[in-house]
Amino acid sequence: MSPAIALAFLPLVVTLLVRYRHYFRLLVRTVLLRSLRDCLSGLRIEERAFSYVLTHSLPGDPGHILTALDQWSSHCEYLSHMGPVKGQILTRLVEEKGPACALELGTYCGYSTLLIARALPPGGRLLTVERDPRTAVVAEKLIRLAGFDEHTVELIVGRSEEVIPRLRTQYRLSRADLVLLAHRPRCYLRDLQLLEAHALLPAGATVLADRVLFPGAPRFLQYAKSCGRYRCRLHHAGLPDFPAIKDGIAQLTYAGPG
């Protein structure tokens, strides 16, 4: 390419970099820097974050542990977790609904798990599902460090599409009053339909779905709005540390099989 052609494209490149600078920074932090640190340390980011939590939080205090994770993500390495803004939305909705049994698909590091668990009513129970065994080990340690035993929070390792059909028989979950979808947005629709097919959603159940705008779950949202079985609401919030990147939590209220 000649210098003249390169110079002709320079304004376009600069414009794109300025317009999408937040996405570029996110890419650098979540892919390039994370991959480099994984190679250098031999540890995953969740494992490095847990080491930080061990030295910067109080055992048995979920709020302190959540704050430590937020600090790690803001000042050390971006964790790609729910974050405090969406965390407040989740906490408020769990407290409002007061579910006796809650289900989370996508434990990840355990951040949203702690938010749900500490907002449950007395005697409430949470089942959380994580497909990656290595990530599940970290989440399990974090959950127990926060003071929640297996009677309150049970972590299941496995693929959501394989676990959901076994929830009633193997894990004694006859109904999920509240569900958080926080795993892979492209799996949200499939797993919502599995929950319906296995009659795990009672009428009035609340289904919450994170990251429905970024990276997005358009087929899930279209189904929820058009099938006639849900009342839908979207809670807008930016990504943690990247407020210019718009995201949101979808709130679905199940009306029944109809």
PDB file of C-alpha atoms in Angstrom:
ATOM      1  CA  MET A   1       0.000   0.000   0.000  1.00  0.00           C
ATOM      2  CA  SER A   2       1.389   3.374  -0.973  1.00  0.00           C
ATOM      3  CA  PRO A   3       1.847   6.135   1.628  1.00  0.00           C
ATOM      4  CA  ALA A   4      -0.781   8.229  -0.136  1.00  0.00           C
ATOM      5  CA  ILE A   5      -3.436   5.519   0.207  1.00  0.00           C
ATOM      6  CA  ALA A   6      -2.476   4.931   3.836  1.00  0.00           C
ATOM      7  CA  LEU A   7      -2.837   8.642   4.582  1.00  0.00           C
ATOM      8  CA  ALA A   8      -6.217   8.670   2.883  1.00  0.00           C
ATOM      9  CA  PHE A   9      -7.481   6.013   5.287  1.00  0.00           C
ATOM     10  CA  LEU A  10      -5.930   7.640   8.375  1.00  0.00           C
ATOM     11  CA  PRO A  11      -8.899   9.901   9.231  1.00  0.00           C
ATOM     12  CA  LEU A  12     -11.262   6.928   9.014  1.00  0.00           C
ATOM     13  CA  VAL A  13      -9.058   4.843  11.311  1.00  0.00           C
ATOM     14  CA  VAL A  14      -8.785   7.677  13.827  1.00  0.00           C
ATOM     15  CA  THR A  15     -12.560   8.208  13.753  1.00  0.00           C
ATOM     16  CA  LEU A  16     -13.215   4.517  14.393  1.00  0.00           C
ATOM     17  CA  LEU A  17     -10.703   4.387  17.246  1.00  0.00           C
ATOM     18  CA  VAL A  18     -12.272   7.419  18.905  1.00  0.00           C
ATOM     19  CA  ARG A  19     -15.850   6.225  18.411  1.00  0.00           C
ATOM     20  CA  TYR A  20     -15.193   2.693  19.614  1.00  0.00           C
ATOM     21  CA  ARG A  21     -12.440   3.441  22.122  1.00  0.00           C
ATOM     22  CA  HIS A  22     -14.394   1.890  25.005  1.00  0.00           C
ATOM     23  CA  TYR A  23     -14.772  -1.382  23.123  1.00  0.00           C
ATOM     24  CA  PHE A  24     -11.089  -1.299  22.189  1.00  0.00           C
ATOM     25  CA  ARG A  25     -10.088  -0.849  25.855  1.00  0.00           C
ATOM     26  CA  LEU A  26     -12.413  -3.683  26.826  1.00  0.00           C
ATOM     27  CA  LEU A  27     -10.853  -5.944  24.195  1.00  0.00           C
ATOM     28  CA  VAL A  28      -7.357  -5.158  25.434  1.00  0.00           C
ATOM     29  CA  ARG A  29      -8.244  -5.817  29.082  1.00  0.00           C
ATOM     30  CA  THR A  30     -10.382  -8.941  28.612  1.00  0.00           C
ATOM     31  CA  VAL A  31      -8.429 -10.679  25.857  1.00  0.00           C
ATOM     32  CA  LEU A  32      -4.891  -9.422  25.321  1.00  0.00           C
ATOM     33  CA  LEU A  33      -3.789  -8.583  28.868  1.00  0.00           C
ATOM     34  CA  ARG A  34      -5.707 -11.485  30.396  1.00  0.00           C
ATOM     35  CA  SER A  35      -4.148 -14.012  28.019  1.00  0.00           C
ATOM     36  CA  LEU A  36      -0.687 -12.635  28.747  1.00  0.00           C
ATOM     37  CA  ARG A  37      -1.176 -12.854  32.517  1.00  0.00           C
ATOM     38  CA  ASP A  38      -2.628 -16.355  32.230  1.00  0.00           C
ATOM     39  CA  CYS A  39       0.527 -17.481  30.421  1.00  0.00           C
ATOM     40  CA  LEU A  40       2.905 -15.739  32.811  1.00  0.00           C
ATOM     41  CA  SER A  41       1.208 -16.855  36.040  1.00  0.00           C
ATOM     42  CA  GLY A  42      -0.119 -20.272  35.051  1.00  0.00           C
ATOM     43  CA  LEU A  43      -3.352 -19.264  36.786  1.00  0.00           C
ATOM     44  CA  ARG A  44      -6.711 -18.135  35.480  1.00  0.00           C
ATOM     45  CA  ILE A  45      -8.039 -14.695  36.327  1.00  0.00           C
ATOM     46  CA  GLU A  46     -10.628 -16.195  38.705  1.00  0.00           C
ATOM     47  CA  GLU A  47      -7.841 -17.918  40.642  1.00  0.00           C
ATOM     48  CA  ARG A  48      -5.792 -14.731  40.829  1.00  0.00           C
ATOM     49  CA  ALA A  49      -8.866 -12.818  41.976  1.00  0.00           C
ATOM     50  CA  PHE A  50      -9.532 -15.369  44.724  1.00  0.00           C
ATOM     51  CA  SER A  51      -5.953 -15.007  46.009  1.00  0.00           C
ATOM     52  CA  TYR A  52      -6.583 -11.267  46.246  1.00  0.00           C
ATOM     53  CA  VAL A  53      -9.869 -11.824  48.089  1.00  0.00           C
ATOM     54  CA  LEU A  54      -8.147 -14.056  50.646  1.00  0.00           C
ATOM     55  CA  THR A  55      -5.841 -11.219  51.679  1.00  0.00           C
ATOM     56  CA  HIS A  56      -8.231  -8.286  51.299  1.00  0.00           C
ATOM     57  CA  SER A  57     -11.557  -9.439  52.777  1.00  0.00           C
ATOM     58  CA  LEU A  58     -13.134 -10.744  55.951  1.00  0.00           C
ATOM     59  CA  PRO A  59     -14.223 -14.414  55.962  1.00  0.00           C
ATOM     60  CA  GLY A  60     -17.931 -14.781  56.644  1.00  0.00           C
ATOM     61  CA  ASP A  61     -18.742 -11.304  55.327  1.00  0.00           C
ATOM     62  CA  PRO A  62     -20.286 -11.548  51.812  1.00  0.00           C
ATOM     63  CA  GLY A  63     -20.420  -7.764  51.407  1.00  0.00           C
ATOM     64  CA  HIS A  64     -16.726  -7.400  52.159  1.00  0.00           C
ATOM     65  CA  ILE A  65     -15.868 -10.180  49.715  1.00  0.00           C
ATOM     66  CA  LEU A  66     -17.985  -8.561  46.980  1.00  0.00           C
ATOM     67  CA  THR A  67     -16.212  -5.248  47.574  1.00  0.00           C
ATOM     68  CA  ALA A  68     -12.831  -6.973  47.292  1.00  0.00           C
ATOM     69  CA  LEU A  69     -13.845  -8.471  43.933  1.00  0.00           C
ATOM     70  CA  ASP A  70     -14.971  -5.059  42.690  1.00  0.00           C
ATOM     71  CA  GLN A  71     -11.661  -3.535  43.780  1.00  0.00           C
ATOM     72  CA  TRP A  72      -9.722  -6.295  42.049  1.00  0.00           C
ATOM     73  CA  SER A  73     -11.654  -5.775  38.831  1.00  0.00           C
ATOM     74  CA  SER A  74     -11.267  -1.986  38.867  1.00  0.00           C
ATOM     75  CA  HIS A  75      -7.642  -1.701  39.961  1.00  0.00           C
ATOM     76  CA  CYS A  76      -5.978  -4.992  39.004  1.00  0.00           C
ATOM     77  CA  GLU A  77      -7.594  -7.049  36.241  1.00  0.00           C
ATOM     78  CA  TYR A  78     -11.009  -6.683  34.671  1.00  0.00           C
ATOM     79  CA  LEU A  79     -13.087  -9.617  35.923  1.00  0.00           C
ATOM     80  CA  SER A  80     -16.072  -9.475  33.531  1.00  0.00           C
ATOM     81  CA  HIS A  81     -18.414  -9.933  36.494  1.00  0.00           C
ATOM     82  CA  MET A  82     -21.830  -8.402  37.160  1.00  0.00           C
ATOM     83  CA  GLY A  83     -20.458  -5.448  39.104  1.00  0.00           C
ATOM     84  CA  PRO A  84     -22.010  -3.192  41.752  1.00  0.00           C
ATOM     85  CA  VAL A  85     -24.572  -1.331  39.615  1.00  0.00           C
ATOM     86  CA  LYS A  86     -26.281  -4.398  38.198  1.00  0.00           C
ATOM     87  CA  GLY A  87     -25.604  -6.080  41.532  1.00  0.00           C
ATOM     88  CA  GLN A  88     -27.856  -3.551  43.257  1.00  0.00           C
ATOM     89  CA  ILE A  89     -30.600  -4.287  40.732  1.00  0.00           C
ATOM     90  CA  LEU A  90     -30.263  -8.033  41.328  1.00  0.00           C
ATOM     91  CA  THR A  91     -30.240  -7.657  45.110  1.00  0.00           C
ATOM     92  CA  ARG A  92     -33.348  -5.457  45.087  1.00  0.00           C
ATOM     93  CA  LEU A  93     -35.282  -7.877  42.883  1.00  0.00           C
ATOM     94  CA  VAL A  94     -34.338 -10.914  44.996  1.00  0.00           C
ATOM     95  CA  GLU A  95     -35.373  -9.096  48.164  1.00  0.00           C
ATOM     96  CA  GLU A  96     -38.663  -8.019  46.565  1.00  0.00           C
ATOM     97  CA  LYS A  97     -39.549 -11.506  45.292  1.00  0.00           C
ATOM     98  CA  GLY A  98     -38.329 -13.419  48.355  1.00  0.00           C
ATOM     99  CA  PRO A  99     -37.871 -16.733  46.524  1.00  0.00           C
ATOM    100  CA  ALA A 100     -37.926 -19.939  48.557  1.00  0.00           C
ATOM    101  CA  CYS A 101     -35.888 -21.638  45.813  1.00  0.00           C
ATOM    102  CA  ALA A 102     -33.631 -19.839  43.351  1.00  0.00           C
ATOM    103  CA  LEU A 103     -31.620 -21.152  40.417  1.00  0.00           C
ATOM    104  CA  GLU A 104     -28.551 -19.576  38.844  1.00  0.00           C
ATOM    105  CA  LEU A 105     -27.131 -20.734  35.526  1.00  0.00           C
ATOM    106  CA  GLY A 106     -23.542 -19.539  35.242  1.00  0.00           C
ATOM    107  CA  THR A 107     -21.802 -19.336  38.617  1.00  0.00           C
ATOM    108  CA  TYR A 108     -18.529 -18.011  37.190  1.00  0.00           C
ATOM    109  CA  CYS A 109     -16.461 -16.640  40.106  1.00  0.00           C
ATOM    110  CA  GLY A 110     -19.445 -16.616  42.478  1.00  0.00           C
ATOM    111  CA  TYR A 111     -20.100 -12.864  42.527  1.00  0.00           C
ATOM    112  CA  SER A 112     -23.787 -12.953  41.600  1.00  0.00           C
ATOM    113  CA  THR A 113     -24.148 -16.134  43.659  1.00  0.00           C
ATOM    114  CA  LEU A 114     -23.215 -14.208  46.806  1.00  0.00           C
ATOM    115  CA  LEU A 115     -25.603 -11.393  45.866  1.00  0.00           C
ATOM    116  CA  ILE A 116     -28.517 -13.805  45.575  1.00  0.00           C
ATOM    117  CA  ALA A 117     -27.591 -15.873  48.622  1.00  0.00           C
ATOM    118  CA  ARG A 118     -27.368 -12.942  51.015  1.00  0.00           C
ATOM    119  CA  ALA A 119     -30.702 -11.541  49.763  1.00  0.00           C
ATOM    120  CA  LEU A 120     -32.642 -14.801  50.178  1.00  0.00           C
ATOM    121  CA  PRO A 121     -35.332 -14.965  52.847  1.00  0.00           C
ATOM    122  CA  PRO A 122     -34.681 -17.162  55.893  1.00  0.00           C
ATOM    123  CA  GLY A 123     -34.683 -20.797  54.832  1.00  0.00           C
ATOM    124  CA  GLY A 124     -34.205 -19.885  51.168  1.00  0.00           C
ATOM    125  CA  ARG A 125     -32.181 -22.159  48.937  1.00  0.00           C
ATOM    126  CA  LEU A 126     -30.012 -21.453  45.897  1.00  0.00           C
ATOM    127  CA  LEU A 127     -28.805 -23.928  43.293  1.00  0.00           C
ATOM    128  CA  THR A 128     -26.060 -22.576  41.054  1.00  0.00           C
ATOM    129  CA  VAL A 129     -24.729 -24.334  37.947  1.00  0.00           C
ATOM    130  CA  GLU A 130     -21.251 -23.900  36.440  1.00  0.00           C
ATOM    131  CA  ARG A 131     -20.061 -25.851  33.421  1.00  0.00           C
ATOM    132  CA  ASP A 132     -16.299 -25.314  33.896  1.00  0.00           C
ATOM    133  CA  PRO A 133     -14.865 -27.522  36.680  1.00  0.00           C
ATOM    134  CA  ARG A 134     -11.825 -25.319  37.280  1.00  0.00           C
ATOM    135  CA  THR A 135     -13.933 -22.184  37.598  1.00  0.00           C
ATOM    136  CA  ALA A 136     -16.355 -24.074  39.856  1.00  0.00           C
ATOM    137  CA  VAL A 137     -13.534 -24.904  42.282  1.00  0.00           C
ATOM    138  CA  VAL A 138     -12.821 -21.190  42.750  1.00  0.00           C
ATOM    139  CA  ALA A 139     -16.509 -20.321  43.096  1.00  0.00           C
ATOM    140  CA  GLU A 140     -17.022 -23.059  45.683  1.00  0.00           C
ATOM    141  CA  LYS A 141     -14.176 -21.693  47.793  1.00  0.00           C
ATOM    142  CA  LEU A 142     -15.559 -18.171  47.538  1.00  0.00           C
ATOM    143  CA  ILE A 143     -19.077 -19.237  48.507  1.00  0.00           C
ATOM    144  CA  ARG A 144     -17.851 -21.147  51.552  1.00  0.00           C
ATOM    145  CA  LEU A 145     -15.483 -18.306  52.489  1.00  0.00           C
ATOM    146  CA  ALA A 146     -18.526 -16.019  52.568  1.00  0.00           C
ATOM    147  CA  GLY A 147     -20.152 -18.310  55.119  1.00  0.00           C
ATOM    148  CA  PHE A 148     -22.824 -20.079  53.056  1.00  0.00           C
ATOM    149  CA  ASP A 149     -23.106 -23.842  53.589  1.00  0.00           C
ATOM    150  CA  GLU A 150     -24.416 -26.452  51.143  1.00  0.00           C
ATOM    151  CA  HIS A 151     -27.907 -26.286  52.620  1.00  0.00           C
ATOM    152  CA  THR A 152     -28.178 -22.663  51.483  1.00  0.00           C
ATOM    153  CA  VAL A 153     -26.037 -22.694  48.327  1.00  0.00           C
ATOM    154  CA  GLU A 154     -25.419 -25.872  46.356  1.00  0.00           C
ATOM    155  CA  LEU A 155     -23.017 -25.676  43.432  1.00  0.00           C
ATOM    156  CA  ILE A 156     -23.571 -28.128  40.569  1.00  0.00           C
ATOM    157  CA  VAL A 157     -20.830 -28.725  38.008  1.00  0.00           C
ATOM    158  CA  GLY A 158     -22.157 -29.532  34.555  1.00  0.00           C
ATOM    159  CA  ARG A 159     -23.678 -28.215  31.356  1.00  0.00           C
ATOM    160  CA  SER A 160     -26.942 -26.397  31.945  1.00  0.00           C
ATOM    161  CA  GLU A 161     -28.744 -28.347  29.208  1.00  0.00           C
ATOM    162  CA  GLU A 162     -27.779 -31.590  30.982  1.00  0.00           C
ATOM    163  CA  VAL A 163     -28.434 -30.382  34.534  1.00  0.00           C
ATOM    164  CA  ILE A 164     -31.882 -28.836  34.010  1.00  0.00           C
ATOM    165  CA  PRO A 165     -33.632 -32.145  33.161  1.00  0.00           C
ATOM    166  CA  ARG A 166     -32.179 -33.643  36.379  1.00  0.00           C
ATOM    167  CA  LEU A 167     -33.021 -30.802  38.765  1.00  0.00           C
ATOM    168  CA  ARG A 168     -36.280 -32.333  39.971  1.00  0.00           C
ATOM    169  CA  THR A 169     -35.100 -35.926  40.451  1.00  0.00           C
ATOM    170  CA  GLN A 170     -31.453 -35.535  41.419  1.00  0.00           C
ATOM    171  CA  TYR A 171     -31.376 -32.165  43.162  1.00  0.00           C
ATOM    172  CA  ARG A 172     -34.896 -32.039  44.657  1.00  0.00           C
ATOM    173  CA  LEU A 173     -35.798 -28.775  42.940  1.00  0.00           C
ATOM    174  CA  SER A 174     -39.477 -28.967  42.131  1.00  0.00           C
ATOM    175  CA  ARG A 175     -39.849 -25.270  41.288  1.00  0.00           C
ATOM    176  CA  ALA A 176     -37.610 -22.262  40.796  1.00  0.00           C
ATOM    177  CA  ASP A 177     -39.264 -19.103  42.071  1.00  0.00           C
ATOM    178  CA  LEU A 178     -36.402 -17.008  40.704  1.00  0.00           C
ATOM    179  CA  VAL A 179     -33.902 -17.836  37.962  1.00  0.00           C
ATOM    180  CA  LEU A 180     -30.784 -15.899  36.986  1.00  0.00           C
ATOM    181  CA  LEU A 181     -29.377 -16.560  33.536  1.00  0.00           C
ATOM    182  CA  ALA A 182     -25.745 -15.465  33.644  1.00  0.00           C
ATOM    183  CA  HIS A 183     -23.880 -18.024  31.571  1.00  0.00           C
ATOM    184  CA  ARG A 184     -23.753 -17.766  27.773  1.00  0.00           C
ATOM    185  CA  PRO A 185     -26.352 -15.426  26.250  1.00  0.00           C
ATOM    186  CA  ARG A 186     -26.686 -17.647  23.190  1.00  0.00           C
ATOM    187  CA  CYS A 187     -27.895 -20.429  25.523  1.00  0.00           C
ATOM    188  CA  TYR A 188     -30.550 -18.333  27.286  1.00  0.00           C
ATOM    189  CA  LEU A 189     -33.422 -19.207  24.975  1.00  0.00           C
ATOM    190  CA  ARG A 190     -32.632 -22.919  24.921  1.00  0.00           C
ATOM    191  CA  ASP A 191     -32.419 -23.114  28.705  1.00  0.00           C
ATOM    192  CA  LEU A 192     -35.537 -21.025  29.281  1.00  0.00           C
ATOM    193  CA  GLN A 193     -37.475 -23.421  27.058  1.00  0.00           C
ATOM    194  CA  LEU A 194     -35.969 -26.379  28.949  1.00  0.00           C
ATOM    195  CA  LEU A 195     -37.170 -24.892  32.235  1.00  0.00           C
ATOM    196  CA  GLU A 196     -40.635 -24.532  30.723  1.00  0.00           C
ATOM    197  CA  ALA A 197     -40.629 -28.054  29.291  1.00  0.00           C
ATOM    198  CA  HIS A 198     -39.719 -29.588  32.656  1.00  0.00           C
ATOM    199  CA  ALA A 199     -42.351 -27.513  34.501  1.00  0.00           C
ATOM    200  CA  LEU A 200     -39.786 -25.878  36.773  1.00  0.00           C
ATOM    201  CA  LEU A 201     -41.276 -22.393  36.484  1.00  0.00           C
ATOM    202  CA  PRO A 202     -44.388 -21.794  38.602  1.00  0.00           C
ATOM    203  CA  ALA A 203     -46.802 -19.050  37.632  1.00  0.00           C
ATOM    204  CA  GLY A 204     -45.385 -15.773  38.897  1.00  0.00           C
ATOM    205  CA  ALA A 205     -41.773 -16.955  38.733  1.00  0.00           C
ATOM    206  CA  THR A 206     -39.157 -14.313  37.953  1.00  0.00           C
ATOM    207  CA  VAL A 207     -36.504 -14.938  35.323  1.00  0.00           C
ATOM    208  CA  LEU A 208     -33.591 -12.506  35.225  1.00  0.00           C
ATOM    209  CA  ALA A 209     -31.113 -12.468  32.339  1.00  0.00           C
ATOM    210  CA  ASP A 210     -27.819 -10.590  32.453  1.00  0.00           C
ATOM    211  CA  ARG A 211     -25.918  -9.194  29.433  1.00  0.00           C
ATOM    212  CA  VAL A 212     -28.940  -9.125  27.163  1.00  0.00           C
ATOM    213  CA  LEU A 213     -27.697  -5.975  25.375  1.00  0.00           C
ATOM    214  CA  PHE A 214     -23.949  -6.622  25.399  1.00  0.00           C
ATOM    215  CA  PRO A 215     -22.955  -9.024  24.007  1.00  0.00           C
ATOM    216  CA  GLY A 216     -26.719  -9.448  23.616  1.00  0.00           C
ATOM    217  CA  ALA A 217     -29.419 -12.123  23.487  1.00  0.00           C
ATOM    218  CA  PRO A 218     -31.805 -10.959  20.732  1.00  0.00           C
ATOM    219  CA  ARG A 219     -33.496 -14.325  20.108  1.00  0.00           C
ATOM    220  CA  PHE A 220     -34.152 -14.741  23.827  1.00  0.00           C
ATOM    221  CA  LEU A 221     -35.677 -11.267  24.109  1.00  0.00           C
ATOM    222  CA  GLN A 222     -37.768 -11.743  20.988  1.00  0.00           C
ATOM    223  CA  TYR A 223     -39.160 -15.021  22.311  1.00  0.00           C
ATOM    224  CA  ALA A 224     -39.927 -13.602  25.750  1.00  0.00           C
ATOM    225  CA  LYS A 225     -41.782 -10.649  24.253  1.00  0.00           C
ATOM    226  CA  SER A 226     -43.709 -12.548  21.595  1.00  0.00           C
ATOM    227  CA  CYS A 227     -44.632 -15.924  23.154  1.00  0.00           C
ATOM    228  CA  GLY A 228     -47.330 -14.416  25.385  1.00  0.00           C
ATOM    229  CA  ARG A 229     -46.187 -16.159  28.577  1.00  0.00           C
ATOM    230  CA  TYR A 230     -44.027 -13.396  30.052  1.00  0.00           C
ATOM    231  CA  ARG A 231     -44.272  -9.815  31.161  1.00  0.00           C
ATOM    232  CA  CYS A 232     -40.953  -8.212  30.265  1.00  0.00           C
ATOM    233  CA  ARG A 233     -38.984  -5.297  31.647  1.00  0.00           C
ATOM    234  CA  LEU A 234     -35.437  -4.157  30.926  1.00  0.00           C
ATOM    235  CA  HIS A 235     -33.202  -2.638  33.608  1.00  0.00           C
ATOM    236  CA  HIS A 236     -30.504  -0.577  31.885  1.00  0.00           C
ATOM    237  CA  ALA A 237     -26.947  -0.433  33.229  1.00  0.00           C
ATOM    238  CA  GLY A 238     -23.458  -0.008  31.816  1.00  0.00           C
ATOM    239  CA  LEU A 239     -20.659  -2.534  32.070  1.00  0.00           C
ATOM    240  CA  PRO A 240     -18.554  -2.342  35.249  1.00  0.00           C
ATOM    241  CA  ASP A 241     -15.720   0.177  34.653  1.00  0.00           C
ATOM    242  CA  PHE A 242     -17.094   0.777  31.138  1.00  0.00           C
ATOM    243  CA  PRO A 243     -20.337   2.735  31.725  1.00  0.00           C
ATOM    244  CA  ALA A 244     -20.356   3.984  28.126  1.00  0.00           C
ATOM    245  CA  ILE A 245     -20.953   0.399  26.947  1.00  0.00           C
ATOM    246  CA  LYS A 246     -24.657  -0.065  27.506  1.00  0.00           C
ATOM    247  CA  ASP A 247     -26.031  -3.312  28.873  1.00  0.00           C
ATOM    248  CA  GLY A 248     -28.982  -4.421  30.931  1.00  0.00           C
ATOM    249  CA  ILE A 249     -30.775  -7.077  32.934  1.00  0.00           C
ATOM    250  CA  ALA A 250     -34.016  -8.424  31.519  1.00  0.00           C
ATOM    251  CA  GLN A 251     -36.749  -9.167  34.052  1.00  0.00           C
ATOM    252  CA  LEU A 252     -39.362 -11.697  32.950  1.00  0.00           C
ATOM    253  CA  THR A 253     -42.432 -12.613  34.975  1.00  0.00           C
ATOM    254  CA  TYR A 254     -43.865 -15.983  34.005  1.00  0.00           C
ATOM    255  CA  ALA A 255     -47.633 -16.058  33.598  1.00  0.00           C
ATOM    256  CA  GLY A 256     -47.868 -19.833  33.291  1.00  0.00           C
ATOM    257  CA  PRO A 257     -47.985 -22.285  30.375  1.00  0.00           C
ATOM    258  CA  GLY A 258     -51.181 -20.697  29.100  1.00  0.00           C
TER     259      GLY A 258
END
